[in-house]
Tab-separated table of C-alpha atoms in Angstrom:
chain	number	residue	atom	x	y	z
A	1	MET	CA	0.055	-0.016	0.039
A	2	SER	CA	1.781	3.618	-1.087
A	3	TRP	CA	1.928	6.244	1.757
A	4	ILE	CA	-0.670	8.351	0.328
A	5	GLY	CA	-3.607	5.301	0.518
A	6	SER	CA	-1.917	4.688	3.941
A	7	LEU	CA	-3.963	7.589	4.658
A	8	SER	CA	-6.887	7.128	4.258
A	9	PHE	CA	-7.101	5.120	7.272
A	10	PRO	CA	-8.664	6.579	10.477
A	11	PHE	CA	-5.229	5.623	13.170
A	12	MET	CA	-2.943	6.818	10.171
A	13	GLN	CA	-5.213	10.319	9.786
A	14	HIS	CA	-4.766	9.554	13.658
A	15	ALA	CA	-1.464	9.604	14.605
A	16	LEU	CA	-0.417	12.360	11.865
A	17	VAL	CA	-2.548	14.727	13.554
A	18	GLY	CA	-1.032	13.641	16.361
A	19	VAL	CA	2.453	14.139	15.906
A	20	LEU	CA	1.232	17.395	13.870
A	21	PHE	CA	0.477	18.760	17.520
A	22	ALA	CA	3.653	16.979	19.536
A	23	GLY	CA	5.963	17.961	17.013
A	24	ILE	CA	5.142	21.784	17.267
A	25	ALA	CA	4.141	21.760	21.046
A	26	PHE	CA	5.789	19.777	22.982
A	27	PRO	CA	9.014	20.725	22.441
A	28	LEU	CA	8.905	23.715	23.570
A	29	ILE	CA	9.112	22.195	27.122
A	30	GLY	CA	11.885	20.724	25.646
A	31	VAL	CA	13.876	23.807	25.924
A	32	PHE	CA	12.432	24.503	29.993
A	33	ILE	CA	13.969	21.487	30.319
A	34	ILE	CA	17.494	22.445	29.058
A	35	SER	CA	17.495	25.553	30.653
A	36	LEU	CA	16.551	24.992	33.708
A	37	ASN	CA	18.158	21.805	34.490
A	38	LEU	CA	15.063	20.301	34.960
A	39	ILE	CA	16.097	16.791	34.172
A	40	PRO	CA	15.332	14.230	37.372
A	41	LEU	CA	12.347	16.718	36.649
A	42	ARG	CA	11.390	14.249	33.552
A	43	PHE	CA	11.743	11.139	34.876
A	44	ALA	CA	10.155	11.773	38.067
A	45	MET	CA	7.190	13.232	35.405
A	46	MET	CA	7.533	9.879	33.369
A	47	HIS	CA	7.508	7.354	36.437
A	48	VAL	CA	4.355	8.913	37.435
A	49	ALA	CA	2.860	9.316	33.939
A	50	LEU	CA	3.235	5.574	34.073
A	51	LEU	CA	1.342	5.173	37.449
A	52	GLY	CA	-1.522	6.685	36.353
A	53	GLY	CA	-0.924	4.789	33.118
A	54	ALA	CA	-1.012	1.366	36.149
A	55	ILE	CA	-4.012	3.047	38.002
A	56	GLY	CA	-5.497	3.746	34.903
A	57	LEU	CA	-5.376	-0.308	34.442
A	58	PHE	CA	-6.513	-1.379	37.680
A	59	ILE	CA	-9.584	0.580	37.474
A	60	HIS	CA	-9.765	-0.299	34.047
A	61	PHE	CA	-10.653	3.438	32.945
A	62	ASP	CA	-8.531	5.437	30.300
A	63	PRO	CA	-4.887	5.960	31.207
A	64	MET	CA	-3.902	8.465	29.417
A	65	LEU	CA	-7.015	10.591	31.202
A	66	MET	CA	-5.534	8.971	34.527
A	67	GLY	CA	-1.582	9.639	34.165
A	68	LEU	CA	-2.649	13.422	32.853
A	69	LEU	CA	-4.072	13.842	36.330
A	70	LEU	CA	-1.956	12.628	38.377
A	71	CYS	CA	0.856	14.411	36.356
A	72	ALA	CA	-0.529	17.328	36.862
A	73	LEU	CA	-1.249	17.231	40.085
A	74	SER	CA	2.037	16.281	40.826
A	75	ALA	CA	3.107	18.783	39.005
A	76	LEU	CA	1.394	21.572	41.033
A	77	ALA	CA	2.818	19.801	44.111
A	78	LEU	CA	6.073	19.292	43.380
A	79	GLY	CA	7.470	23.154	43.354
A	80	PRO	CA	6.146	24.494	46.144
A	81	LEU	CA	6.848	21.239	47.985
A	82	SER	CA	10.717	21.209	47.720
A	83	GLU	CA	10.841	25.394	48.607
A	84	LYS	CA	8.247	24.608	51.348
A	85	THR	CA	10.614	21.255	52.764
A	86	LYS	CA	13.852	22.914	51.390
A	87	ILE	CA	14.640	19.784	49.649
A	88	GLY	CA	15.674	20.932	46.206
A	89	LEU	CA	14.094	20.258	42.793
A	90	GLY	CA	16.262	17.076	41.697
A	91	THR	CA	16.376	15.565	45.148
A	92	ILE	CA	12.374	15.209	45.528
A	93	SER	CA	12.005	13.957	41.214
A	94	GLY	CA	13.968	11.078	42.638
A	95	TYR	CA	11.910	10.121	45.871
A	96	PHE	CA	8.624	10.524	43.587
A	97	MET	CA	10.295	8.392	40.308
A	98	THR	CA	11.185	5.397	42.994
A	99	LEU	CA	7.475	5.733	45.153
A	100	THR	CA	5.858	5.803	41.652
A	101	LEU	CA	7.649	2.947	39.486
A	102	ALA	CA	7.482	0.779	43.098
A	103	LEU	CA	3.322	1.260	43.037
A	104	SER	CA	3.388	0.952	39.399
A	105	PHE	CA	4.721	-2.707	40.286
A	106	ILE	CA	2.050	-3.550	42.568
A	107	LEU	CA	-0.318	-2.900	41.065
A	108	PHE	CA	0.744	-4.710	38.016
A	109	TYR	CA	0.769	-7.315	39.886
A	110	LYS	CA	-1.662	-6.902	42.149
A	111	GLY	CA	-4.819	-5.646	39.851
A	112	LYS	CA	-3.163	-9.564	37.218
A	113	ILE	CA	-2.803	-6.756	34.226
A	114	ASN	CA	-0.535	-8.824	31.679
A	115	VAL	CA	2.691	-7.546	30.462
A	116	ILE	CA	1.839	-6.952	27.437
A	117	GLN	CA	-0.734	-4.156	28.672
A	118	ALA	CA	1.883	-2.668	30.666
A	119	PHE	CA	4.540	-2.250	28.627
A	120	SER	CA	2.008	-0.704	26.149
A	121	ILE	CA	2.524	1.717	28.708
A	122	LEU	CA	6.280	2.253	28.421
A	123	TRP	CA	6.053	2.087	24.742
A	124	GLY	CA	3.025	4.233	23.518
A	125	ASN	CA	1.722	3.249	20.050
A	126	ILE	CA	1.006	6.736	17.854
A	127	PHE	CA	-1.168	4.814	15.326
A	128	ALA	CA	-3.557	3.736	18.253
A	129	LEU	CA	-4.819	7.101	19.203
A	130	THR	CA	-8.049	7.853	19.162
A	131	ALA	CA	-10.246	10.600	18.636
A	132	TRP	CA	-10.507	11.382	22.237
A	133	ASP	CA	-6.342	11.382	22.812
A	134	LEU	CA	-6.439	14.422	19.728
A	135	VAL	CA	-8.681	16.615	21.616
A	136	ILE	CA	-6.396	16.008	24.564
A	137	ILE	CA	-3.443	16.490	22.985
A	138	GLY	CA	-4.690	19.244	21.320
A	139	VAL	CA	-5.886	20.872	24.152
A	140	VAL	CA	-2.865	20.165	26.092
A	141	SER	CA	-0.478	21.977	22.942
A	142	LEU	CA	-2.520	25.051	22.846
A	143	PHE	CA	-1.582	25.947	26.070
A	144	VAL	CA	1.853	25.099	26.503
A	145	LEU	CA	1.429	27.841	23.097
A	146	CYS	CA	-0.321	30.158	24.378
A	147	ILE	CA	1.695	30.318	28.599
A	148	ILE	CA	4.628	30.921	26.318
A	149	PHE	CA	3.282	32.936	23.822
A	150	LEU	CA	1.665	35.531	26.532
A	151	PHE	CA	3.984	35.284	28.617
A	152	PHE	CA	7.451	34.607	26.448
A	153	LYS	CA	9.468	38.025	28.070
A	154	GLU	CA	9.155	36.844	31.851
A	155	ILE	CA	9.920	33.659	30.678
A	156	GLN	CA	12.773	34.593	28.599
A	157	ALA	CA	14.178	35.932	32.283
A	158	ILE	CA	13.076	32.908	34.619
A	159	LEU	CA	15.236	30.692	31.853
A	160	TYR	CA	18.361	33.377	31.274
A	161	ASP	CA	18.583	33.641	35.756
A	162	ARG	CA	16.091	33.128	37.640
A	163	GLU	CA	17.348	34.895	40.518
A	164	ILE	CA	17.592	38.447	38.073
A	165	ALA	CA	13.444	37.762	37.419
A	166	LEU	CA	12.422	37.380	40.903
A	167	ALA	CA	15.125	40.338	41.346
A	168	VAL	CA	13.310	42.297	38.606
A	169	GLY	CA	8.965	42.295	40.006
A	170	ILE	CA	8.901	39.128	38.187
A	171	PRO	CA	6.244	36.864	39.471
A	172	GLU	CA	9.050	34.731	39.322
A	173	LYS	CA	7.506	32.067	41.988
A	174	SER	CA	4.262	31.686	39.541
A	175	LEU	CA	5.507	31.120	36.449
A	176	TYR	CA	8.115	28.791	37.605
A	177	TYR	CA	5.554	26.309	38.757
A	178	LEU	CA	3.458	27.056	35.611
A	179	ILE	CA	6.621	25.522	33.467
A	180	VAL	CA	7.017	22.907	36.493
A	181	PHE	CA	2.167	22.028	34.728
A	182	MET	CA	3.359	21.723	31.975
A	183	LEU	CA	5.516	19.865	32.273
A	184	GLY	CA	3.845	17.683	34.212
A	185	LEU	CA	0.627	17.463	30.958
A	186	THR	CA	2.864	17.231	28.401
A	187	ILE	CA	4.964	14.032	29.751
A	188	ALA	CA	1.693	12.917	29.956
A	189	VAL	CA	0.876	12.842	26.959
A	190	SER	CA	3.574	12.209	25.606
A	191	MET	CA	3.672	9.005	27.590
A	192	ARG	CA	1.116	8.020	25.623
A	193	MET	CA	1.497	8.678	22.673
A	194	ILE	CA	5.223	7.637	21.791
A	195	GLY	CA	5.583	5.677	25.520
A	196	ALA	CA	6.938	6.828	28.550
A	197	LEU	CA	10.883	5.384	27.924
A	198	LEU	CA	10.451	7.110	24.197
A	199	VAL	CA	9.303	11.086	25.570
A	200	ASP	CA	12.455	12.867	24.330
A	201	ALA	CA	12.123	11.901	20.928
A	202	PHE	CA	9.567	15.287	21.552
A	203	VAL	CA	10.387	16.601	24.136
A	204	LEU	CA	14.704	16.878	24.759
A	205	LEU	CA	15.825	15.929	21.716
A	206	PRO	CA	14.862	19.179	18.990
A	207	ALA	CA	15.250	21.410	21.744
A	208	MET	CA	18.858	19.881	21.853
A	209	ALA	CA	19.074	20.459	18.079
A	210	ALA	CA	17.462	23.454	18.376
A	211	GLY	CA	20.239	25.003	21.298
A	212	MET	CA	22.691	23.988	18.880
A	213	ILE	CA	21.721	26.689	16.062
A	214	ALA	CA	20.027	29.683	17.941
A	215	ARG	CA	20.843	32.811	18.568
A	216	SER	CA	17.229	33.887	20.615
A	217	LEU	CA	15.325	32.551	23.313
A	218	LYS	CA	12.341	33.256	20.486
A	219	GLN	CA	14.865	31.181	17.090
A	220	SER	CA	15.154	28.157	20.193
A	221	PHE	CA	11.860	27.363	20.171
A	222	ILE	CA	11.077	28.152	16.930
A	223	LEU	CA	13.207	25.579	15.549
A	224	SER	CA	12.444	23.537	18.001
A	225	SER	CA	8.986	23.086	16.778
A	226	PHE	CA	10.940	22.878	13.692
A	227	PHE	CA	12.338	19.962	13.502
A	228	GLY	CA	10.289	17.979	16.045
A	229	LEU	CA	7.941	18.790	13.058
A	230	VAL	CA	10.428	17.371	10.921
A	231	SER	CA	11.744	14.252	12.829
A	232	GLY	CA	7.627	13.378	13.921
A	233	MET	CA	6.317	13.651	10.401
A	234	SER	CA	9.454	11.915	8.483
A	235	GLY	CA	9.925	9.685	11.075
A	236	LEU	CA	6.068	8.321	10.876
A	237	TYR	CA	5.867	8.426	7.183
A	238	LEU	CA	9.520	6.233	7.200
A	239	SER	CA	8.018	3.578	10.013
A	240	PHE	CA	5.630	3.282	7.241
A	241	ARG	CA	7.647	3.073	4.587
A	242	PHE	CA	10.560	1.032	5.947
A	243	ASP	CA	7.962	-0.977	8.471
A	244	MET	CA	10.158	-0.474	11.500
A	245	PRO	CA	8.332	0.686	15.455
A	246	ALA	CA	7.432	4.336	14.396
A	247	SER	CA	8.352	5.189	17.774
A	248	SER	CA	12.356	3.970	17.420
A	249	THR	CA	12.102	6.347	13.710
A	250	ILE	CA	11.292	9.788	14.914
A	251	ILE	CA	13.687	9.381	17.486
A	252	LEU	CA	15.663	8.294	14.868
A	253	VAL	CA	15.114	10.505	12.971
A	254	ALA	CA	15.398	13.468	15.432
A	255	SER	CA	19.201	11.528	16.578
A	256	PHE	CA	20.492	12.693	12.803
A	257	ILE	CA	19.394	16.306	12.543
A	258	ILE	CA	21.147	16.735	16.353
A	259	ALA	CA	24.072	15.008	15.071
A	260	LEU	CA	23.316	17.677	11.605
A	261	SER	CA	23.430	20.625	14.345
A	262	MET	CA	26.742	19.252	16.435
A	263	LEU	CA	28.208	19.244	13.102
A	264	PHE	CA	26.497	22.764	11.112
A	265	GLY	CA	25.940	24.490	14.668
A	266	ARG	CA	28.492	26.379	15.514
A	267	ARG	CA	28.959	27.601	12.381
A	268	PHE	CA	25.902	28.695	11.694
A	269	THR	CA	26.682	31.030	15.732
A	270	ARG	CA	29.467	32.527	14.423
A	271	ALA	CA	28.515	33.830	11.286
B	1	MET	CA	9.303	58.647	47.497
B	2	HIS	CA	10.891	57.491	50.811
B	3	HIS	CA	13.979	56.134	48.826
B	4	SER	CA	15.456	54.391	51.942
B	5	ILE	CA	16.282	50.661	52.715
B	6	GLU	CA	15.584	50.052	56.482
B	7	LEU	CA	16.866	46.450	57.481
B	8	TYR	CA	15.805	46.301	61.710
B	9	ASP	CA	16.589	42.753	63.707
B	10	ILE	CA	17.091	40.065	60.761
B	11	HIS	CA	17.580	36.948	61.334
B	12	VAL	CA	17.988	34.081	59.360
B	13	LYS	CA	18.539	30.328	59.190
B	14	LEU	CA	19.681	28.436	56.548
B	15	GLY	CA	19.213	24.975	57.562
B	16	ASP	CA	19.925	24.393	60.479
B	17	VAL	CA	22.748	27.752	60.458
B	18	THR	CA	21.687	30.551	62.107
B	19	VAL	CA	23.821	32.826	59.364
B	20	LEU	CA	21.246	36.041	60.819
B	21	SER	CA	21.066	36.969	64.289
B	22	GLY	CA	20.011	40.463	64.893
B	23	VAL	CA	21.101	42.533	62.182
B	24	SER	CA	20.412	46.132	61.149
B	25	VAL	CA	21.603	48.139	59.394
B	26	GLU	CA	20.256	51.398	57.972
B	27	ALA	CA	20.956	53.431	54.200
B	28	LYS	CA	18.699	57.525	53.972
B	29	PRO	CA	17.789	58.195	51.023
B	30	TYR	CA	20.919	59.297	48.703
B	31	GLU	CA	23.263	57.610	50.763
B	32	PHE	CA	26.412	54.962	49.648
B	33	VAL	CA	26.392	52.437	52.257
B	34	SER	CA	28.682	49.885	52.289
B	35	LEU	CA	28.437	46.589	54.175
B	36	VAL	CA	31.848	44.375	54.501
B	37	GLY	CA	33.306	41.316	57.284
B	38	GLY	CA	34.935	38.208	56.063
B	39	ASN	CA	33.741	35.379	53.682
B	40	GLY	CA	30.399	33.233	55.486
B	41	THR	CA	29.630	35.861	57.319
B	42	GLY	CA	26.405	36.823	55.149
B	43	LYS	CA	27.161	39.588	53.610
B	44	THR	CA	25.309	37.944	50.787
B	45	THR	CA	22.124	36.657	52.908
B	46	LEU	CA	21.859	40.158	54.352
B	47	LEU	CA	21.547	41.324	50.874
B	48	LYS	CA	19.032	38.968	49.242
B	49	VAL	CA	17.140	40.192	52.574
B	50	ALA	CA	17.187	43.074	51.190
B	51	ASN	CA	16.063	42.495	47.710
B	52	GLY	CA	13.321	40.428	48.324
B	53	MET	CA	14.939	36.776	47.414
B	54	LEU	CA	15.319	35.425	50.491
B	55	ARG	CA	13.120	36.169	53.844
B	56	PRO	CA	13.953	37.029	57.325
B	57	PHE	CA	12.336	34.428	60.442
B	58	LYS	CA	12.138	37.134	62.029
B	59	GLY	CA	12.967	40.869	61.683
B	60	ILE	CA	11.483	44.055	59.677
B	61	VAL	CA	12.850	44.991	55.819
B	62	LYS	CA	11.613	48.018	54.701
B	63	MET	CA	12.365	49.203	51.707
B	64	VAL	CA	11.503	52.561	49.555
B	65	GLY	CA	9.057	53.083	52.557
B	66	HIS	CA	7.062	49.136	52.394
B	67	GLU	CA	7.521	46.517	53.653
B	68	LEU	CA	8.219	44.153	51.098
B	69	TRP	CA	7.742	40.714	53.114
B	70	GLN	CA	3.764	41.267	52.919
B	71	GLY	CA	2.378	37.826	50.943
B	72	ALA	CA	3.486	35.029	50.907
B	73	ASN	CA	5.556	36.074	48.642
B	74	GLY	CA	6.793	39.227	48.961
B	75	ASN	CA	5.681	43.099	47.132
B	76	ASN	CA	6.630	43.114	43.976
B	77	GLY	CA	5.866	46.061	43.084
B	78	VAL	CA	8.133	46.822	46.063
B	79	ARG	CA	11.418	44.814	43.806
B	80	LYS	CA	10.491	46.545	40.536
B	81	GLU	CA	12.516	49.588	42.839
B	82	ILE	CA	14.565	47.671	43.260
B	83	GLY	CA	18.338	47.585	41.089
B	84	PHE	CA	20.089	44.555	42.016
B	85	VAL	CA	24.822	43.598	40.665
B	86	PRO	CA	25.048	39.998	41.107
B	87	GLN	CA	28.154	38.798	42.460
B	88	ARG	CA	28.704	36.806	38.683
B	89	SER	CA	26.638	36.991	35.503
B	90	VAL	CA	25.245	34.889	34.565
B	91	SER	CA	27.887	33.453	31.450
B	92	ARG	CA	27.064	29.582	31.073
B	93	HIS	CA	25.074	29.446	27.021
B	94	PHE	CA	21.849	31.229	26.648
B	95	PRO	CA	21.133	33.107	23.843
B	96	MET	CA	20.604	36.276	24.727
B	97	ARG	CA	21.353	39.285	23.038
B	98	VAL	CA	23.233	42.196	24.674
B	99	ASP	CA	20.753	44.585	24.296
B	100	GLU	CA	17.595	41.922	25.912
B	101	ALA	CA	19.808	40.937	28.436
B	102	VAL	CA	19.470	44.732	29.434
B	103	LEU	CA	15.341	45.033	28.160
B	104	MET	CA	14.645	42.376	31.111
B	105	GLY	CA	15.503	45.522	33.923
B	106	ARG	CA	11.991	46.836	33.038
B	107	TYR	CA	10.099	43.499	32.737
B	108	GLY	CA	8.946	44.320	36.346
B	109	LYS	CA	7.324	48.035	35.029
B	110	ILE	CA	6.348	46.623	31.600
B	111	GLY	CA	3.775	44.266	33.136
B	112	LEU	CA	2.740	40.820	32.339
B	113	MET	CA	1.601	40.508	29.304
B	114	ARG	CA	2.583	42.831	28.117
B	115	LYS	CA	5.333	44.369	24.961
B	116	PRO	CA	8.273	46.404	25.396
B	117	SER	CA	7.509	49.940	24.558
B	118	ARG	CA	9.761	52.101	22.693
B	119	GLN	CA	10.679	53.682	25.411
B	120	ASP	CA	11.566	50.866	26.842
B	121	TRP	CA	14.150	50.759	24.389
B	122	ASP	CA	15.168	53.815	24.644
B	123	ARG	CA	15.528	53.989	28.551
B	124	THR	CA	18.264	49.859	27.571
B	125	HIS	CA	20.207	51.614	25.264
B	126	GLU	CA	21.184	54.639	27.338
B	127	ALA	CA	22.008	52.506	29.521
B	128	LEU	CA	24.230	51.210	27.213
B	129	GLU	CA	25.518	53.682	26.741
B	130	ILE	CA	26.019	54.537	30.493
B	131	VAL	CA	28.041	52.034	30.807
B	132	GLY	CA	29.505	51.942	27.796
B	133	MET	CA	28.540	49.003	26.155
B	134	THR	CA	26.535	50.067	23.316
B	135	GLY	CA	28.539	48.980	20.314
B	136	PHE	CA	27.923	45.255	21.780
B	137	ALA	CA	24.034	45.438	22.169
B	138	ALA	CA	23.358	43.397	18.762
B	139	LYS	CA	26.734	39.914	20.186
B	140	LEU	CA	25.295	37.319	22.587
B	141	ILE	CA	25.513	37.652	26.316
B	142	HIS	CA	27.784	34.493	27.124
B	143	GLU	CA	30.122	36.065	24.539
B	144	LEU	CA	31.801	38.669	26.459
B	145	SER	CA	34.296	39.118	29.846
B	146	GLY	CA	33.486	38.604	32.819
B	147	GLY	CA	33.745	42.762	32.929
B	148	GLU	CA	31.438	42.993	29.972
B	149	GLN	CA	28.889	41.193	30.909
B	150	GLN	CA	29.256	42.740	34.600
B	151	LYS	CA	28.858	46.058	32.251
B	152	VAL	CA	25.535	44.205	31.183
B	153	ALA	CA	24.558	43.604	34.488
B	154	LEU	CA	24.424	47.489	35.872
B	155	ALA	CA	22.687	48.308	32.836
B	156	ARG	CA	20.027	46.322	33.814
B	157	ALA	CA	19.687	47.481	36.407
B	158	LEU	CA	19.828	51.181	35.419
B	159	ALA	CA	17.522	50.573	32.303
B	160	GLN	CA	14.553	49.498	35.559
B	161	GLU	CA	14.948	53.120	36.664
B	162	PRO	CA	15.573	51.951	40.478
B	163	SER	CA	15.129	54.400	43.539
B	164	ILE	CA	17.601	52.036	45.416
B	165	LEU	CA	21.223	49.564	44.232
B	166	LEU	CA	22.027	46.687	45.682
B	167	LEU	CA	25.639	45.259	44.309
B	168	ASP	CA	27.022	42.144	45.639
B	169	GLU	CA	30.286	42.225	45.574
B	170	PRO	CA	30.330	43.539	41.356
B	171	THR	CA	34.448	43.613	40.611
B	172	THR	CA	35.437	40.431	42.436
B	173	TYR	CA	35.918	38.404	39.572
B	174	LEU	CA	37.090	41.104	37.292
B	175	ASP	CA	41.006	42.838	36.679
B	176	ALA	CA	42.279	45.728	37.822
B	177	ASP	CA	40.916	48.144	35.646
B	178	SER	CA	37.979	46.433	34.812
B	179	GLN	CA	37.415	47.151	38.970
B	180	SER	CA	37.631	50.656	39.295
B	181	GLU	CA	35.583	51.405	35.509
B	182	ILE	CA	33.212	49.651	37.103
B	183	MET	CA	33.697	51.257	40.720
B	184	GLU	CA	33.746	54.542	39.048
B	185	THR	CA	30.800	54.433	37.153
B	186	ILE	CA	28.217	52.808	40.099
B	187	HIS	CA	29.306	55.793	41.879
B	188	ARG	CA	28.932	58.435	39.263
B	189	MET	CA	25.128	56.464	39.264
B	190	HIS	CA	24.779	57.104	42.531
B	191	GLN	CA	24.660	60.443	42.094
B	192	GLU	CA	23.552	61.030	38.829
B	193	ARG	CA	20.211	59.271	39.507
B	194	GLY	CA	20.540	59.871	43.121
B	195	LEU	CA	19.756	56.259	44.365
B	196	THR	CA	20.045	54.879	47.397
B	197	THR	CA	22.513	52.835	47.602
B	198	LEU	CA	23.544	49.365	49.609
B	199	LEU	CA	27.497	47.963	48.186
B	200	VAL	CA	28.632	44.507	49.724
B	201	THR	CA	32.274	44.414	49.316
B	202	HIS	CA	36.020	42.844	50.165
B	203	ASP	CA	38.272	45.947	49.654
B	204	PRO	CA	38.664	48.762	51.272
B	205	HIS	CA	39.847	50.797	48.416
B	206	TRP	CA	36.293	51.339	47.400
B	207	VAL	CA	35.247	51.400	51.559
B	208	GLU	CA	36.910	54.022	52.257
B	209	GLN	CA	36.362	56.242	48.862
B	210	TYR	CA	32.688	56.459	48.571
B	211	SER	CA	30.846	55.847	51.669
B	212	ASN	CA	28.563	57.243	54.433
B	213	LYS	CA	28.428	54.648	55.888
B	214	VAL	CA	30.442	51.844	56.384
B	215	TYR	CA	28.917	48.278	58.751
B	216	LEU	CA	30.427	45.384	58.973
B	217	LEU	CA	29.070	42.300	59.645
B	218	LYS	CA	30.266	39.472	62.426
B	219	GLU	CA	29.045	36.478	63.890
B	220	GLY	CA	25.893	36.632	62.720
B	221	LYS	CA	25.369	40.887	64.114
B	222	SER	CA	26.223	43.790	62.563
B	223	HIS	CA	27.679	46.249	63.454
B	224	LEU	CA	28.105	50.467	62.575
B	225	ILE	CA	32.220	51.168	62.055
B	226	ARG	CA	31.954	54.445	60.237
B	227	GLN	CA	30.153	56.946	59.886
B	228	LYS	CA	30.388	60.220	57.436
B	229	ALA	CA	29.516	63.681	59.864
């Protein structure tokens, strides 16, 4: 079957729409993760999303929605909790990560959830997206885009230096919590699309490539969206063309873009 | 506006360690006050208290005539009146032009979800001119030397058009020429703009030359050790 012909199938149309939204919006979160060094938090959120999925499977509720809810709640709690307890976000993220992983496996065991079902949370399936999934992906994507558009200058100051942002009179804490919240939502949605272990394909890799070339934060955001879209769309096409797993192919393309950015990035930034 | 710095009976704990235990520092409008003391005596901590970055567990922080800690996150309206120059500017790779880094000083005053106006850019370019960095406006911030980055930090504080200037050892990592240049610019700004200035420093030379008052921080307490008539 040809690529064009495959587009008549709803699963393929859903995958394309999902990649379109996620490819544009999710790499923007990667820019936050890199600039604010939120790698441990991203790990924690991936495991929280996994626990959400496990709870969903355990109580026979939509795993993606449950993951989303749990990530949203954790994201709201993590920032203030780390401030109150004076424990760094990295440390408290480590605590969340191990706790949620342990709880997930208990639920898998007690719920007698079969291994394939459990692993569907870890690996995701871009071709299994439902119309309802697309609505959630679309809403989260638009939310991320709107926040960045509305608060661009404040976000720029926070990513540059949180202390300076606070010192010039920006409500730094509230906006930082909002960033953590967006990160939680994005990770939860990405988990459904591409799986908890491969979230970086949409979130981190395009932002890493953009960071090697960009000369302004605006460029970082635009390039990371562009790279996310290119790797998502071409990964999807190549996976179909050569009969390979979509998630892995998307990651391969994103990694190739990073390699190109490494090669040519320095040349651009010297210009 | 009452451009004063009033810190009374400040107590701060960092973890289990009491860093400040009853520190009081006052700078009347337009005064240049220096804060000296050995390493780890809490000078930077006190500056963070004055800037609203750190909440003391006891004491009164009054800046420009207003209590800084009203509500859980402090008073952002007061923060907008305080220019702050940190010890070391960000030198990591961050894609930002020099003029954007200076414009940031205006962000609090511009307000949320609003774009910078022509006037904000004019203030930015004026500030760059004052610190002699006009020619660097389009460069990336991390491409500058330590001294140049520190001038940008000063320009950002000036672009903010503050009533109070807080300086945390602004010359620590600079060579002798850059140190003089930065300190002369600070002193000129203090005089021309009538800024109430609180300087944390190790360097007795600048303390001697510019200060109306000098406080020594020692063992968690403050001591007024010099006051010009």
